C-alpha positions as MATLAB code, in Angstrom:
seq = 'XXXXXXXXXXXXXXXXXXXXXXXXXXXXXXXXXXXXXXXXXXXXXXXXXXXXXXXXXXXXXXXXXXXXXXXXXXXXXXXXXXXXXXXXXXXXXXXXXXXXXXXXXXXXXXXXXXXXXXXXXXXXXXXXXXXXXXXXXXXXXXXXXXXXXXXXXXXXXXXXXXXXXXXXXXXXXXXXXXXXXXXXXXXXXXXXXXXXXXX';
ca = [
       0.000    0.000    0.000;
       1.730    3.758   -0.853;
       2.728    5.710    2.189;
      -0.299    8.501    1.628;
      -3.122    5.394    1.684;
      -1.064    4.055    4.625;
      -1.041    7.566    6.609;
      -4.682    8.169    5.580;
      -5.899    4.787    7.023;
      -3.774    5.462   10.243;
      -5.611    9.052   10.507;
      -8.680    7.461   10.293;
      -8.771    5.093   12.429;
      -8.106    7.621   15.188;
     -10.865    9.421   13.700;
     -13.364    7.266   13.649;
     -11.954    6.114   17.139;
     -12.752    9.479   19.084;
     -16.759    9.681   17.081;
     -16.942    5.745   18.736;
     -15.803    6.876   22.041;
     -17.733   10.338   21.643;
     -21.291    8.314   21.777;
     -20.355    7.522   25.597;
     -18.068    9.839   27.009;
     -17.127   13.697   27.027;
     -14.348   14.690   24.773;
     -12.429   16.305   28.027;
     -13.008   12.248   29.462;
     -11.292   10.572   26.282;
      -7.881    9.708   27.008;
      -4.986    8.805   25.002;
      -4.816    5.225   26.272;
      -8.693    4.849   25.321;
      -7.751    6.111   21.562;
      -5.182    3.636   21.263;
      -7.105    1.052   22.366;
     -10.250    1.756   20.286;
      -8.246    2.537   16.853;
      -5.712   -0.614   17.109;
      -2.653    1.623   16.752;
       0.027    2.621   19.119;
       0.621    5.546   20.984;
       3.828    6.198   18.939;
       1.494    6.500   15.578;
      -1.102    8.751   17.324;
       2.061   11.147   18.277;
       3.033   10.743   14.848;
      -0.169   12.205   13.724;
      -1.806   14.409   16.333;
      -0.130   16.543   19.446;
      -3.593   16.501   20.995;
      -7.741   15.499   20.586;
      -8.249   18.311   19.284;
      -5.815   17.414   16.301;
      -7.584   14.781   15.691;
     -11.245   17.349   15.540;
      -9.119   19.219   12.805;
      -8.396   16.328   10.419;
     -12.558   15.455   10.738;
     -13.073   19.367    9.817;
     -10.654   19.482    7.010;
     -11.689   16.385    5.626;
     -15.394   17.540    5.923;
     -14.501   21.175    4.759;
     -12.752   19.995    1.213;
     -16.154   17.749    0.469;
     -18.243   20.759    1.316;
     -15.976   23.212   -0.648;
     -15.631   20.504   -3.794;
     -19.309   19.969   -4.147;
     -20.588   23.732   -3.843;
     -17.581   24.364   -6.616;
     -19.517   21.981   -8.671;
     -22.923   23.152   -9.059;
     -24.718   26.415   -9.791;
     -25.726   28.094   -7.014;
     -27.943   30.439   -6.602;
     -29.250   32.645   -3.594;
     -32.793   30.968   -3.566;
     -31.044   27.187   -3.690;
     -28.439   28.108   -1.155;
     -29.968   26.625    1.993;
     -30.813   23.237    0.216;
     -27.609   23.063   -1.366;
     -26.060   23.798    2.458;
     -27.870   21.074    4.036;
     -27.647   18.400    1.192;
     -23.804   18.826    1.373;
     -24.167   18.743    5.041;
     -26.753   16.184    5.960;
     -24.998   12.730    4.923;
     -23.102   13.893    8.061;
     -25.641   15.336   10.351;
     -25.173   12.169   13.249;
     -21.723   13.681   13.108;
     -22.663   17.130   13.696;
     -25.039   15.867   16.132;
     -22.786   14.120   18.396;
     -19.791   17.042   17.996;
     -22.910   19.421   19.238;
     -24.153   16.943   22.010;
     -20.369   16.286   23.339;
     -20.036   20.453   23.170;
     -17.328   20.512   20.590;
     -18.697   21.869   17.192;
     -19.178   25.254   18.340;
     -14.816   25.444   19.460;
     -14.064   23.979   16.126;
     -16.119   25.935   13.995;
     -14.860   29.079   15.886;
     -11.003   27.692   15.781;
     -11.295   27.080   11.842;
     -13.297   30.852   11.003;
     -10.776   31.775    8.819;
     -10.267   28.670    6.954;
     -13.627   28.391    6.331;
     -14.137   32.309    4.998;
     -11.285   31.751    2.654;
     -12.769   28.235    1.285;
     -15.889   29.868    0.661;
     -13.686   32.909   -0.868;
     -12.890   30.887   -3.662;
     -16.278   29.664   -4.839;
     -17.215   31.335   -7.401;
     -21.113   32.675   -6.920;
     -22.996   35.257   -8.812;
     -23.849   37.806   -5.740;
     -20.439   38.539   -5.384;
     -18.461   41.346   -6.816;
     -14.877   41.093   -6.970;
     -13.643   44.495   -5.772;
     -11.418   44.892   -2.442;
     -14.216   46.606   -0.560;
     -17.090   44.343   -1.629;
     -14.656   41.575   -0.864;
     -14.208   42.903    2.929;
     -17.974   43.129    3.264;
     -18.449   40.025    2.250;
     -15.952   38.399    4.642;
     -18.021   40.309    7.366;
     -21.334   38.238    5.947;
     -19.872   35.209    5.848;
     -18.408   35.683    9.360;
     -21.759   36.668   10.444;
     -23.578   33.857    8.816;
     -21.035   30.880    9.534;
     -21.519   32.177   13.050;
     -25.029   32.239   13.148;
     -24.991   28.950   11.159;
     -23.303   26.987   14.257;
     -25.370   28.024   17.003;
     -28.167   27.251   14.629;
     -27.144   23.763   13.921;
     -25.547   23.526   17.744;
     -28.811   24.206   19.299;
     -31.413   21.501   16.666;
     -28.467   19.066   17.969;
     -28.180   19.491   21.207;
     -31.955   19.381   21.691;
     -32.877   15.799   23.213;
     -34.024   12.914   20.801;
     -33.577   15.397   17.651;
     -35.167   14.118   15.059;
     -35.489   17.054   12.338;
     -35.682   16.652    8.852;
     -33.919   17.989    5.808;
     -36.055   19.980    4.795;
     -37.105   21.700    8.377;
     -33.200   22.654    8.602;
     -33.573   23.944    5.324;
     -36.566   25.726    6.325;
     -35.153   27.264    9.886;
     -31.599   28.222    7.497;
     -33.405   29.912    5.093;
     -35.511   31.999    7.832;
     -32.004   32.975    9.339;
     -30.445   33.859    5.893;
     -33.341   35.894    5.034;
     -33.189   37.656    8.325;
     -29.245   38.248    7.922;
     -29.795   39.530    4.691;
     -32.629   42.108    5.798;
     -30.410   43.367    8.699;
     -26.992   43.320    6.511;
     -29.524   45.575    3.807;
     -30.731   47.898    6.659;
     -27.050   48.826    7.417;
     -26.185   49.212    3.963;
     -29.168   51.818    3.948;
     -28.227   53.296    7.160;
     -24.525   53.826    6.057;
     -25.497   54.752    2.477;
     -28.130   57.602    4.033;
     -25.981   59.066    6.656;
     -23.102   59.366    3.677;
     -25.209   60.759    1.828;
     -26.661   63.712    4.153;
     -22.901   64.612    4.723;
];
């Protein structure tokens, strides 16, 4: 097997070790010895890999992030579609999400990986955006304000007991919240372009 495959696999399986040991314990709880264990490698290979849990959080999100990120490259989105196409890229891993949200750990990593995430979305290529500097800054302040909102959004369906919403609710509920940032984010466009204006 080539070194990459053999690396990947090894990643994984500490991966897919801490989401096992996530459905019974806090992520604070999990210990080192308990990863080791539960993936079948040695503590030498998860110090090979990782420097801490939350190391191992990061490969999930970066994984998750370039499948997001690929598939939203792919297809033609428009404003109206947006929230479907968010939650069909999203849902295949909602149990995911749920358990990251339930174990108190999605809202840290989405907050640690802000910036990664702005500049992924940065390079898809949509049709609301304009490509000057200042319309560029705005729209980093959107996203930031969006991704944000976003999180708590999906952090509080998932931390709810017994969740059991459906596709098309989230997509619902998102596009309530979207329509809501854009309304405010138009508002202070108005405000700023007014009091500009009456100078």
């Amino acid at each position: 097997m080539p070194r990459d495959q053999l690396i990947n696999q090894s990643k994984q399986a500490f991966v897919q070790a801490l989401l096992r040991l996530l459905e019974t314990e806090s992520f604070t709880d999990i210990t080192i010895k308990q990863l080791v264990l539960e993936s079948g490698y040695s503590r030498r290979t998860y110090y090979r890999y990782f420097h801490d849990k939350e190391a191992i959080l990061d490969t999930l999100f970066t994984q998750r992030l370039q499948a997001y990120h690929d598939r939203l490259s792919h297809i033609d989105l428009a404003p109206a579609q947006l929230p479907a196409q968010i939650i069909t890229a999203l849902w295949p891993h909602h149990q995911e999400l749920q358990l990251l949200a339930q174990r108190d750990v999605l809202v840290p990593l989405m907050t640690r990986h802000l910036e990664t995430i702005i500049k992924s979305l940065l390079t898809i290529d949509v049709p609301w955006r304009q490509s000057t500097t200042q319309n560029t800054t705005n729209y980093r302040y959107a996203l930031t304000y969006s991704i944000g909102g976003f999180t708590i959004l999906l952090n509080t369906l998932f931390t709810q007991p017994k969740t059991s919403i459906t596709p098309e609710q989230l997509t619902t509920q998102l596009t309530m919240a979207l329509s809501e940032i854009v309304t405010q984010w138009q508002l202070q466009n108005d405000h700023a372009t007014t009091n500009n204006n009456q100078r």
